[in-house]
Amino acid sequence: MDKAQRRLIFALDVDSFEEARGWVDRLDGQVGAFKVGKQLFTRCGPDVVRMIRDRGADVFLDLKYHDIPNTVAMAGIEALRLGVWMFNVHALGGPEMMARLVAEVDKVCPRGTPGRPLLIAVTILTSSTDDTLRAIGIDRPVGEMVPRLARLAQQAGMDGVVASPQEVGLIRQACGPDFAIVTPGVRPADAALDDQKRVMTPGEALRAGADYLVIGRPISAAADPAAAAAGIVAEMRAALPG
Ligand code: C5P
């Protein structure tokens, strides 16, 4: 697998074990990882993660933990034991929650050792607007909260954040080059937008500073999904230096 393929994460947005297995068999070796979210995990549980791991592929466990520090840290340890490559929490859980998670993961699997998952924070969900924040008592705009929460995550020792393509520049500026940015909302120029509103192409997202792209329907809804994935990877490869 080359460095462009490693940066592509396929969103396994399906609701059965068999469908998930079918996608992993079809795309294994072509994408860097498979994202398991709340729907598939709630339906199939850790077995679906084990199935993907057994085929030698990596898993991004997208469960967005947000709870008291001890609970999030212990859930994180279970994610680590399951062998996931990346998982995430809500930065809105606060610095203590993130720092505790990092500390507990460090005890079991110190940074730099094999099997250490990437610990990723969600800043503000892209479904939230300034009005959503005001309704819950946050008077600062989304554009201010996103880099603020990204910096908090970085200071707590997290490895990166999930962000919309439009936010990538702001986060790079706030957090520097050594902080992973995972970006959904990516569409090849000829693909349907589906329900995504503000999108970038794979090349644009990488050039803006994204490290990993999460892409689902442009691959899963294509007549030839493997060819669609290969086309996306080719575009990514062209956008990556050297
Ligand atoms: O099919 P599509 O490429 O739109 O899938 C994108 C994936 O990324 C989905 O699993 C979606 O839930 C997730 N996601 C997103 N926008 C966010 C956060 C996550 O599309 N802001």
mmCIF file of C-alpha atoms and ligand atoms in Angstrom:
data_model
loop_
_atom_site.group_PDB
_atom_site.id
_atom_site.type_symbol
_atom_site.label_atom_id
_atom_site.label_comp_id
_atom_site.label_asym_id
_atom_site.label_seq_id
_atom_site.Cartn_x
_atom_site.Cartn_y
_atom_site.Cartn_z
ATOM 1 C CA MET A 1 0.000 0.000 0.000
ATOM 2 C CA ASP A 2 1.426 3.434 -0.897
ATOM 3 C CA LYS A 3 1.229 6.653 1.075
ATOM 4 C CA ALA A 4 -1.810 7.944 -0.826
ATOM 5 C CA GLN A 5 -3.765 4.722 -0.141
ATOM 6 C CA ARG A 6 -2.777 4.867 3.530
ATOM 7 C CA ARG A 7 -4.417 8.294 3.779
ATOM 8 C CA LEU A 8 -7.796 7.134 2.470
ATOM 9 C CA ILE A 9 -10.336 5.905 5.036
ATOM 10 C CA PHE A 10 -13.506 4.224 3.731
ATOM 11 C CA ALA A 11 -16.658 4.939 5.769
ATOM 12 C CA LEU A 12 -18.352 1.593 6.423
ATOM 13 C CA ASP A 13 -21.819 3.129 6.720
ATOM 14 C CA VAL A 14 -23.734 -0.142 6.527
ATOM 15 C CA ASP A 15 -25.975 -1.935 9.003
ATOM 16 C CA SER A 16 -24.998 -5.571 8.744
ATOM 17 C CA PHE A 17 -21.940 -7.683 9.400
ATOM 18 C CA GLU A 18 -22.184 -9.371 5.988
ATOM 19 C CA GLU A 19 -22.288 -6.077 4.113
ATOM 20 C CA ALA A 20 -19.338 -4.786 6.119
ATOM 21 C CA ARG A 21 -17.391 -7.955 5.340
ATOM 22 C CA GLY A 22 -18.233 -7.624 1.651
ATOM 23 C CA TRP A 23 -16.839 -4.082 1.545
ATOM 24 C CA VAL A 24 -13.688 -5.043 3.401
ATOM 25 C CA ASP A 25 -13.075 -7.941 0.985
ATOM 26 C CA ARG A 26 -13.699 -5.634 -1.985
ATOM 27 C CA LEU A 27 -11.506 -2.736 -0.847
ATOM 28 C CA ASP A 28 -8.837 -4.325 1.333
ATOM 29 C CA GLY A 29 -5.402 -3.276 0.094
ATOM 30 C CA GLN A 30 -6.842 -0.269 -1.738
ATOM 31 C CA VAL A 31 -7.708 1.945 1.247
ATOM 32 C CA GLY A 32 -5.722 2.623 4.391
ATOM 33 C CA ALA A 33 -8.483 1.950 6.905
ATOM 34 C CA PHE A 34 -12.179 1.287 7.423
ATOM 35 C CA LYS A 35 -14.275 3.608 9.582
ATOM 36 C CA VAL A 36 -16.725 1.877 11.919
ATOM 37 C CA GLY A 37 -19.295 4.297 13.308
ATOM 38 C CA LYS A 38 -22.099 4.209 15.840
ATOM 39 C CA GLN A 39 -24.646 2.457 13.624
ATOM 40 C CA LEU A 40 -22.496 -0.498 12.598
ATOM 41 C CA PHE A 41 -20.889 -0.814 16.039
ATOM 42 C CA THR A 42 -24.249 -0.728 17.829
ATOM 43 C CA ARG A 43 -25.565 -3.396 15.477
ATOM 44 C CA CYS A 44 -22.550 -5.718 15.333
ATOM 45 C CA GLY A 45 -20.346 -4.808 18.291
ATOM 46 C CA PRO A 46 -16.609 -5.464 18.558
ATOM 47 C CA ASP A 47 -16.900 -8.538 16.280
ATOM 48 C CA VAL A 48 -17.029 -6.277 13.262
ATOM 49 C CA VAL A 49 -13.767 -4.621 14.345
ATOM 50 C CA ARG A 50 -12.190 -8.066 14.851
ATOM 51 C CA MET A 51 -13.374 -9.180 11.406
ATOM 52 C CA ILE A 52 -11.609 -6.190 9.798
ATOM 53 C CA ARG A 53 -8.470 -6.719 11.907
ATOM 54 C CA ASP A 54 -8.445 -10.446 11.039
ATOM 55 C CA ARG A 55 -8.233 -9.480 7.369
ATOM 56 C CA GLY A 56 -5.176 -7.392 8.185
ATOM 57 C CA ALA A 57 -6.879 -4.022 7.656
ATOM 58 C CA ASP A 58 -6.889 -0.992 9.973
ATOM 59 C CA VAL A 59 -9.928 0.408 11.794
ATOM 60 C CA PHE A 60 -10.924 3.958 12.658
ATOM 61 C CA LEU A 61 -13.447 3.504 15.498
ATOM 62 C CA ASP A 62 -15.680 6.575 15.169
ATOM 63 C CA LEU A 63 -17.628 6.449 18.429
ATOM 64 C CA LYS A 64 -16.863 10.019 19.579
ATOM 65 C CA TYR A 65 -16.580 9.315 23.295
ATOM 66 C CA HIS A 66 -17.729 12.142 25.597
ATOM 67 C CA ASP A 67 -18.082 11.338 29.287
ATOM 68 C CA ILE A 68 -16.322 11.776 32.630
ATOM 69 C CA PRO A 69 -12.530 11.428 32.296
ATOM 70 C CA ASN A 70 -12.297 7.970 33.863
ATOM 71 C CA THR A 71 -15.044 6.509 31.670
ATOM 72 C CA VAL A 72 -13.541 7.886 28.465
ATOM 73 C CA ALA A 73 -10.065 6.699 29.448
ATOM 74 C CA MET A 74 -11.316 3.173 30.192
ATOM 75 C CA ALA A 75 -13.323 3.045 26.943
ATOM 76 C CA GLY A 76 -10.166 4.151 25.149
ATOM 77 C CA ILE A 77 -8.204 1.310 26.711
ATOM 78 C CA GLU A 78 -10.813 -1.141 25.394
ATOM 79 C CA ALA A 79 -10.514 0.398 21.915
ATOM 80 C CA LEU A 80 -6.762 -0.057 22.153
ATOM 81 C CA ARG A 81 -7.194 -3.702 23.223
ATOM 82 C CA LEU A 82 -9.476 -4.255 20.226
ATOM 83 C CA GLY A 83 -6.547 -3.194 18.085
ATOM 84 C CA VAL A 84 -8.063 -0.125 16.461
ATOM 85 C CA TRP A 85 -5.659 2.149 14.584
ATOM 86 C CA MET A 86 -7.546 5.365 15.344
ATOM 87 C CA PHE A 87 -10.451 6.410 17.579
ATOM 88 C CA ASN A 88 -12.030 9.679 18.625
ATOM 89 C CA VAL A 89 -13.542 11.674 21.475
ATOM 90 C CA HIS A 90 -15.338 15.023 21.676
ATOM 91 C CA ALA A 91 -12.960 17.844 22.567
ATOM 92 C CA LEU A 92 -15.966 19.451 24.304
ATOM 93 C CA GLY A 93 -15.422 16.816 27.009
ATOM 94 C CA GLY A 94 -12.607 19.117 28.094
ATOM 95 C CA PRO A 95 -8.857 19.098 28.672
ATOM 96 C CA GLU A 96 -8.976 16.882 31.752
ATOM 97 C CA MET A 97 -10.932 14.201 29.891
ATOM 98 C CA MET A 98 -8.496 14.204 26.969
ATOM 99 C CA ALA A 99 -5.370 14.359 29.147
ATOM 100 C CA ARG A 100 -6.591 11.439 31.255
ATOM 101 C CA LEU A 101 -7.242 9.377 28.141
ATOM 102 C CA VAL A 102 -3.749 10.142 26.838
ATOM 103 C CA ALA A 103 -2.182 9.266 30.210
ATOM 104 C CA GLU A 104 -3.978 5.910 30.455
ATOM 105 C CA VAL A 105 -3.177 4.972 26.855
ATOM 106 C CA ASP A 106 0.464 5.977 27.476
ATOM 107 C CA LYS A 107 0.645 3.510 30.389
ATOM 108 C CA VAL A 108 -0.473 0.566 28.262
ATOM 109 C CA CYS A 109 1.056 1.581 24.953
ATOM 110 C CA PRO A 110 3.512 4.493 25.028
ATOM 111 C CA ARG A 111 3.684 6.909 22.105
ATOM 112 C CA GLY A 112 5.826 5.511 19.321
ATOM 113 C CA THR A 113 5.288 1.837 20.180
ATOM 114 C CA PRO A 114 3.581 -0.444 17.644
ATOM 115 C CA GLY A 115 -0.147 -0.748 18.170
ATOM 116 C CA ARG A 116 -0.493 2.718 19.652
ATOM 117 C CA PRO A 117 -3.755 4.130 18.236
ATOM 118 C CA LEU A 118 -4.063 7.677 16.954
ATOM 119 C CA LEU A 119 -6.147 9.624 19.474
ATOM 120 C CA ILE A 120 -8.345 12.066 17.600
ATOM 121 C CA ALA A 121 -10.688 14.814 18.838
ATOM 122 C CA VAL A 122 -13.866 16.147 17.268
ATOM 123 C CA THR A 123 -14.004 19.929 17.710
ATOM 124 C CA ILE A 124 -17.449 21.222 16.739
ATOM 125 C CA LEU A 125 -19.651 18.887 14.684
ATOM 126 C CA THR A 126 -20.086 20.251 11.167
ATOM 127 C CA SER A 127 -23.843 19.927 11.673
ATOM 128 C CA SER A 128 -23.596 22.688 14.322
ATOM 129 C CA THR A 129 -23.920 26.379 13.468
ATOM 130 C CA ASP A 130 -23.351 29.550 15.504
ATOM 131 C CA ASP A 131 -27.068 29.289 16.426
ATOM 132 C CA THR A 132 -26.599 25.732 17.725
ATOM 133 C CA LEU A 133 -23.758 26.938 19.942
ATOM 134 C CA ARG A 134 -25.764 29.927 21.198
ATOM 135 C CA ALA A 135 -28.636 27.591 22.114
ATOM 136 C CA ILE A 136 -26.340 25.658 24.447
ATOM 137 C CA GLY A 137 -24.843 28.808 25.935
ATOM 138 C CA ILE A 138 -21.666 29.184 23.860
ATOM 139 C CA ASP A 139 -21.587 32.741 22.507
ATOM 140 C CA ARG A 140 -18.454 32.351 20.407
ATOM 141 C CA PRO A 141 -18.761 31.513 16.701
ATOM 142 C CA VAL A 142 -17.898 28.092 15.268
ATOM 143 C CA GLY A 143 -14.901 29.639 13.463
ATOM 144 C CA GLU A 144 -13.404 30.620 16.804
ATOM 145 C CA MET A 145 -14.349 27.447 18.681
ATOM 146 C CA VAL A 146 -12.821 25.036 16.158
ATOM 147 C CA PRO A 147 -9.181 26.230 16.425
ATOM 148 C CA ARG A 148 -9.610 26.806 20.158
ATOM 149 C CA LEU A 149 -10.727 23.204 20.742
ATOM 150 C CA ALA A 150 -8.064 21.886 18.370
ATOM 151 C CA ARG A 151 -5.378 23.634 20.420
ATOM 152 C CA LEU A 152 -6.869 22.290 23.655
ATOM 153 C CA ALA A 153 -6.748 18.780 22.196
ATOM 154 C CA GLN A 154 -3.142 19.249 21.126
ATOM 155 C CA GLN A 155 -2.128 20.596 24.541
ATOM 156 C CA ALA A 156 -3.806 17.574 26.170
ATOM 157 C CA GLY A 157 -1.577 15.283 24.065
ATOM 158 C CA MET A 158 -4.118 14.184 21.462
ATOM 159 C CA ASP A 159 -2.738 13.276 18.024
ATOM 160 C CA GLY A 160 -5.143 15.250 15.869
ATOM 161 C CA VAL A 161 -8.686 16.294 15.053
ATOM 162 C CA VAL A 162 -11.551 15.590 12.679
ATOM 163 C CA ALA A 163 -12.428 18.680 10.674
ATOM 164 C CA SER A 164 -14.366 19.801 7.636
ATOM 165 C CA PRO A 165 -12.186 20.657 4.638
ATOM 166 C CA GLN A 166 -12.959 24.362 5.157
ATOM 167 C CA GLU A 167 -11.498 24.253 8.667
ATOM 168 C CA VAL A 168 -8.227 22.576 7.746
ATOM 169 C CA GLY A 169 -6.308 25.816 7.094
ATOM 170 C CA LEU A 170 -7.360 27.386 10.398
ATOM 171 C CA ILE A 171 -6.357 24.266 12.318
ATOM 172 C CA ARG A 172 -2.995 23.946 10.572
ATOM 173 C CA GLN A 173 -2.317 27.574 11.500
ATOM 174 C CA ALA A 174 -3.342 26.997 15.126
ATOM 175 C CA CYS A 175 -1.651 23.632 15.656
ATOM 176 C CA GLY A 176 1.298 23.441 13.256
ATOM 177 C CA PRO A 177 2.388 20.625 10.953
ATOM 178 C CA ASP A 178 2.669 17.740 13.436
ATOM 179 C CA PHE A 179 -1.012 17.362 14.226
ATOM 180 C CA ALA A 180 -3.178 14.969 12.252
ATOM 181 C CA ILE A 181 -6.236 16.329 10.473
ATOM 182 C CA VAL A 182 -8.904 13.832 9.385
ATOM 183 C CA THR A 183 -11.370 15.227 6.862
ATOM 184 C CA PRO A 184 -14.803 13.984 5.745
ATOM 185 C CA GLY A 185 -16.897 16.009 3.275
ATOM 186 C CA VAL A 186 -14.615 15.123 0.373
ATOM 187 C CA ARG A 187 -16.010 14.637 -3.129
ATOM 188 C CA PRO A 188 -14.191 13.949 -6.400
ATOM 189 C CA ALA A 189 -15.145 16.627 -8.929
ATOM 190 C CA ASP A 190 -17.529 14.293 -10.800
ATOM 191 C CA ALA A 191 -19.260 12.722 -7.741
ATOM 192 C CA ALA A 192 -22.695 13.517 -6.283
ATOM 193 C CA LEU A 193 -22.674 15.773 -3.208
ATOM 194 C CA ASP A 194 -25.264 13.585 -1.384
ATOM 195 C CA ASP A 195 -26.037 15.493 1.820
ATOM 196 C CA GLN A 196 -22.578 17.080 2.046
ATOM 197 C CA LYS A 197 -22.743 20.836 1.556
ATOM 198 C CA ARG A 198 -19.320 22.400 1.632
ATOM 199 C CA VAL A 199 -16.981 19.919 0.000
ATOM 200 C CA MET A 200 -13.497 19.848 -1.422
ATOM 201 C CA THR A 201 -12.009 17.405 -3.903
ATOM 202 C CA PRO A 202 -9.442 14.895 -2.570
ATOM 203 C CA GLY A 203 -6.601 16.905 -4.116
ATOM 204 C CA GLU A 204 -7.851 20.194 -2.673
ATOM 205 C CA ALA A 205 -8.280 18.699 0.811
ATOM 206 C CA LEU A 206 -4.721 17.321 0.841
ATOM 207 C CA ARG A 207 -3.264 20.553 -0.531
ATOM 208 C CA ALA A 208 -5.185 22.462 2.178
ATOM 209 C CA GLY A 209 -3.298 20.361 4.750
ATOM 210 C CA ALA A 210 -5.494 17.336 5.505
ATOM 211 C CA ASP A 211 -3.670 14.109 6.425
ATOM 212 C CA TYR A 212 -6.487 11.585 6.102
ATOM 213 C CA LEU A 213 -9.664 11.661 4.013
ATOM 214 C CA VAL A 214 -12.844 9.852 5.098
ATOM 215 C CA ILE A 215 -14.878 8.958 2.015
ATOM 216 C CA GLY A 216 -17.987 6.803 1.804
ATOM 217 C CA ARG A 217 -20.651 7.185 -0.883
ATOM 218 C CA PRO A 218 -18.417 8.340 -3.746
ATOM 219 C CA ILE A 219 -16.937 4.840 -3.470
ATOM 220 C CA SER A 220 -19.876 2.757 -2.215
ATOM 221 C CA ALA A 221 -22.426 4.179 -4.672
ATOM 222 C CA ALA A 222 -20.128 3.969 -7.692
ATOM 223 C CA ALA A 223 -20.857 1.413 -10.406
ATOM 224 C CA ASP A 224 -17.324 0.094 -9.857
ATOM 225 C CA PRO A 225 -16.299 0.881 -6.258
ATOM 226 C CA ALA A 226 -12.744 -0.445 -6.587
ATOM 227 C CA ALA A 227 -12.202 1.731 -9.663
ATOM 228 C CA ALA A 228 -13.698 4.733 -7.846
ATOM 229 C CA ALA A 229 -11.321 4.182 -4.925
ATOM 230 C CA ALA A 230 -8.399 3.848 -7.339
ATOM 231 C CA GLY A 231 -9.399 7.105 -9.043
ATOM 232 C CA ILE A 232 -9.516 8.926 -5.715
ATOM 233 C CA VAL A 233 -6.128 7.505 -4.740
ATOM 234 C CA ALA A 234 -4.654 8.624 -8.080
ATOM 235 C CA GLU A 235 -5.890 12.156 -7.426
ATOM 236 C CA MET A 236 -4.462 12.034 -3.896
ATOM 237 C CA ARG A 237 -1.126 10.759 -5.164
ATOM 238 C CA ALA A 238 -0.872 13.656 -7.579
ATOM 239 C CA ALA A 239 -1.497 16.119 -4.727
ATOM 240 C CA LEU A 240 1.132 14.671 -2.395
ATOM 241 C CA PRO A 241 4.705 15.950 -2.520
ATOM 242 C CA GLY A 242 7.351 13.572 -3.901
HETATM 243 O O1 C5P B 1 -20.567 9.074 2.272
HETATM 244 P P1 C5P B 1 -19.703 10.197 2.755
HETATM 245 O O2 C5P B 1 -18.402 10.333 1.992
HETATM 246 O O3 C5P B 1 -20.455 11.506 2.867
HETATM 247 O O4 C5P B 1 -19.301 9.728 4.223
HETATM 248 C C1 C5P B 1 -18.593 10.568 5.092
HETATM 249 C C2 C5P B 1 -18.474 9.914 6.439
HETATM 250 O O5 C5P B 1 -17.895 10.861 7.328
HETATM 251 C C3 C5P B 1 -19.781 9.486 7.064
HETATM 252 O O6 C5P B 1 -19.528 8.345 7.873
HETATM 253 C C4 C5P B 1 -20.171 10.660 7.921
HETATM 254 O O7 C5P B 1 -20.940 10.297 9.020
HETATM 255 C C5 C5P B 1 -18.796 11.138 8.392
HETATM 256 N N1 C5P B 1 -18.766 12.542 8.769
HETATM 257 C C6 C5P B 1 -19.157 13.558 7.926
HETATM 258 N N2 C5P B 1 -19.092 14.852 8.342
HETATM 259 C C7 C5P B 1 -18.636 15.128 9.544
HETATM 260 C C8 C5P B 1 -18.236 14.135 10.414
HETATM 261 C C9 C5P B 1 -18.307 12.822 9.980
HETATM 262 O O8 C5P B 1 -19.554 13.308 6.790
HETATM 263 N N3 C5P B 1 -18.543 16.374 9.896
#
